[in-house]
JSON list of C-alpha atoms in Angstrom, two decimals:
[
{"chain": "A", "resi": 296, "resn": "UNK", "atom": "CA", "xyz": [4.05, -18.10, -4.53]},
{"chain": "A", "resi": 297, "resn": "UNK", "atom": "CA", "xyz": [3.41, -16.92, -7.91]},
{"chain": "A", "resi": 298, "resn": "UNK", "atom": "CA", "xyz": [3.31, -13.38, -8.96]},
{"chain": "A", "resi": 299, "resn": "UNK", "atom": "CA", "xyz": [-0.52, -12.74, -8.22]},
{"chain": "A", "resi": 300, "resn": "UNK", "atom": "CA", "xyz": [-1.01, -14.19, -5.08]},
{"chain": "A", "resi": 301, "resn": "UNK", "atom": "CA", "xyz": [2.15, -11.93, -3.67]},
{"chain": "A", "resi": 302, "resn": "UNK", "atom": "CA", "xyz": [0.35, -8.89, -5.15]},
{"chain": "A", "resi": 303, "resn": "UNK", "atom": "CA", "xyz": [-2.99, -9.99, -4.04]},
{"chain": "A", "resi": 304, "resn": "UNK", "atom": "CA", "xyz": [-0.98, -10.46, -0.33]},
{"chain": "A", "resi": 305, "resn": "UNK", "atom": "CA", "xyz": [0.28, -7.33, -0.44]},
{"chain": "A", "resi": 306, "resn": "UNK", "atom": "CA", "xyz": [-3.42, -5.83, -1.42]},
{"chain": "A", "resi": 307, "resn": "UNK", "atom": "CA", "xyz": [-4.97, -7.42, 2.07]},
{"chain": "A", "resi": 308, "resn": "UNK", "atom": "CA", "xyz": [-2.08, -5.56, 3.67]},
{"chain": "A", "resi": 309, "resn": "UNK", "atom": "CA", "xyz": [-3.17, -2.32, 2.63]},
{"chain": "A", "resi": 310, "resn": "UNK", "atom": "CA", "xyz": [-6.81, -2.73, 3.17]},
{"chain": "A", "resi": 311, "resn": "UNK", "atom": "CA", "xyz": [-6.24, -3.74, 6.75]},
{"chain": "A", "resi": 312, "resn": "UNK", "atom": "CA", "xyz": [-3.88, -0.84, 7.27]},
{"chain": "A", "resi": 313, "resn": "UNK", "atom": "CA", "xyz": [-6.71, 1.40, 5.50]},
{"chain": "A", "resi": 314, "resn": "UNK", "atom": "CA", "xyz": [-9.42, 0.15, 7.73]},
{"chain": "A", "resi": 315, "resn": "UNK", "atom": "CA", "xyz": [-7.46, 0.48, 11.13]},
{"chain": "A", "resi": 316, "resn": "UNK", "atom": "CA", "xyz": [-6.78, 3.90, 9.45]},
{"chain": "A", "resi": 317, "resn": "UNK", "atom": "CA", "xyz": [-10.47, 4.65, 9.48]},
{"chain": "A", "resi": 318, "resn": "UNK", "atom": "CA", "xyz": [-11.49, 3.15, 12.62]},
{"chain": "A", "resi": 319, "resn": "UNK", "atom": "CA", "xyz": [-8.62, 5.94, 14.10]},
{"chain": "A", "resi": 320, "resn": "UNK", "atom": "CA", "xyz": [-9.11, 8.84, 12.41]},
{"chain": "A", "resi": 321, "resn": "UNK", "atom": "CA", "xyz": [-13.09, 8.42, 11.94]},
{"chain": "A", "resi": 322, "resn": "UNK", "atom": "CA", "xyz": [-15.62, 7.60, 8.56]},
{"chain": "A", "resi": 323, "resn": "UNK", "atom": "CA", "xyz": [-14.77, 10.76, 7.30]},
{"chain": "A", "resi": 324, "resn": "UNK", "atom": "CA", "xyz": [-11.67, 9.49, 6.05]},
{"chain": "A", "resi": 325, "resn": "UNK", "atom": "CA", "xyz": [-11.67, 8.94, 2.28]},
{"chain": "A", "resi": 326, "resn": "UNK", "atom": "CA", "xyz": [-9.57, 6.07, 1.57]},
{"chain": "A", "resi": 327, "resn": "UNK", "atom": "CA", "xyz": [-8.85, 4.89, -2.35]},
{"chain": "A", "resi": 328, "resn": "UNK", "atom": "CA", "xyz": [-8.97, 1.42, -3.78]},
{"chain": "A", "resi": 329, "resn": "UNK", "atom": "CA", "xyz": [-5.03, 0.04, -3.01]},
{"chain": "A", "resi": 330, "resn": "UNK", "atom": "CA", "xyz": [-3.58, -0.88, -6.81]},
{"chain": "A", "resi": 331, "resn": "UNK", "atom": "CA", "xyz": [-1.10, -3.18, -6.44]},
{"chain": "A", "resi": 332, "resn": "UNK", "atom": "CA", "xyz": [1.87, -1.80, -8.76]},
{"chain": "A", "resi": 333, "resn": "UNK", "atom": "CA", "xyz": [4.86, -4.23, -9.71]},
{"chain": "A", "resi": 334, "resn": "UNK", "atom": "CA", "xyz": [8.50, -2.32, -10.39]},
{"chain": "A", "resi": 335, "resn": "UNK", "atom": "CA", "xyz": [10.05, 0.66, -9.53]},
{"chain": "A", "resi": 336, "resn": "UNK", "atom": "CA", "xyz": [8.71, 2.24, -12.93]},
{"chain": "A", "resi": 337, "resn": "UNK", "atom": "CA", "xyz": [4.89, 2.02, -11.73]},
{"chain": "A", "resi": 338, "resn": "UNK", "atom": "CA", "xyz": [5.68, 2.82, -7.97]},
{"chain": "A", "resi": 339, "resn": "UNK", "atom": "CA", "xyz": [7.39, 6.34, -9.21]},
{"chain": "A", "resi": 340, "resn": "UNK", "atom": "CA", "xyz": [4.38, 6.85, -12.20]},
{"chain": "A", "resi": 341, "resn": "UNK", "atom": "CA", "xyz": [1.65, 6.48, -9.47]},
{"chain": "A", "resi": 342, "resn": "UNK", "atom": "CA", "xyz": [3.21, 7.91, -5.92]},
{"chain": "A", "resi": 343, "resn": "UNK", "atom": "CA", "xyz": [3.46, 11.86, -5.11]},
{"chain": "A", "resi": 344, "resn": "UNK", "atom": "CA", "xyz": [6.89, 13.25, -3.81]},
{"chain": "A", "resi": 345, "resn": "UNK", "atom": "CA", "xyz": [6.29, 12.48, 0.26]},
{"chain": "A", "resi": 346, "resn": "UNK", "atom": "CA", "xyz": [4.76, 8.73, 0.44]},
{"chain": "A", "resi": 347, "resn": "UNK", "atom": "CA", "xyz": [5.03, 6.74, 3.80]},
{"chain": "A", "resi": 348, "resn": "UNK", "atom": "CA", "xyz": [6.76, 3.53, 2.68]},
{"chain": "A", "resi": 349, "resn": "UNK", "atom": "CA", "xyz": [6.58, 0.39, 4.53]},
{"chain": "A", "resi": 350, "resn": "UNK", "atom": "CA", "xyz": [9.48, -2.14, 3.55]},
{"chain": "A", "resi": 351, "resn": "UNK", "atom": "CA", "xyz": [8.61, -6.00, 4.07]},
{"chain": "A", "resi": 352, "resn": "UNK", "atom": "CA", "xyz": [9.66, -9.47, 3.14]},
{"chain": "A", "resi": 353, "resn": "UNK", "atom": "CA", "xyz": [7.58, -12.64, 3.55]},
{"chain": "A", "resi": 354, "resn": "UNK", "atom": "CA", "xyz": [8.84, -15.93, 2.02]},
{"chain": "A", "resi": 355, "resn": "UNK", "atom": "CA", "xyz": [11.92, -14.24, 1.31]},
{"chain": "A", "resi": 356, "resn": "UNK", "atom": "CA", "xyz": [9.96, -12.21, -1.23]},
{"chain": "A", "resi": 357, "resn": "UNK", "atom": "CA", "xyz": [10.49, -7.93, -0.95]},
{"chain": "A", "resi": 358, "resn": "UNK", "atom": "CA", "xyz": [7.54, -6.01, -1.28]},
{"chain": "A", "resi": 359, "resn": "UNK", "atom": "CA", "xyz": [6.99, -1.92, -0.80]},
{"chain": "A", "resi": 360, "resn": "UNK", "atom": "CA", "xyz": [3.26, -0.48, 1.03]},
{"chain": "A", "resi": 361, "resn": "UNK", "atom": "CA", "xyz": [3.52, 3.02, -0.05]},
{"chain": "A", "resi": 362, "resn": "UNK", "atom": "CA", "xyz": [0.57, 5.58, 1.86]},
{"chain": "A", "resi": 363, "resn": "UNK", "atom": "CA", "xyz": [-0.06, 8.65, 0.75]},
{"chain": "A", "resi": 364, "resn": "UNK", "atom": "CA", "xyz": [-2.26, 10.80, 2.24]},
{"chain": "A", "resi": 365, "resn": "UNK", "atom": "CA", "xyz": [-3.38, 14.28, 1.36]},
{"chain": "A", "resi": 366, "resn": "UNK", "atom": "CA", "xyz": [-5.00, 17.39, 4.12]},
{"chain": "A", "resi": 367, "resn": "UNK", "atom": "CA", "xyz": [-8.25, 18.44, 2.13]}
]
């Protein structure tokens, strides 16, 4: 339950979500390393203006997925 293992949690999270992303919408899909950010300060230095946020808890411990994706 410390720290670390909640952020390293939260990291599997997003690379599942990025892989079923890519097994959708095809290998052309670039998809960046997750970072794992901790605080509202490094969520609003590191997201753009329209993330999708996805809100869970798990142990009774809040945590915030934000995906942001970007039409090239």
């Amino acid at each position: 339950m410390s720290q670390g293992n909640l952020l390293d949690a939260v990291g599997e999270i997003a690379n599942t979500l990025g892989g079923n992303a890519r097994k959708t919408l095809g290998p052309a899909l670039n998809i960046s390393v997750p970072v794992r950010l901790h605080g509202s300060s490094g969520i609003q230095a590191r997201v753009r203006k329209h993330p999708y946020a996805i809100t869970l808890r798990w142990n009774h411990q809040p945590a915030v997925v934000c995906i942001d994706m970007e039409k090239r």
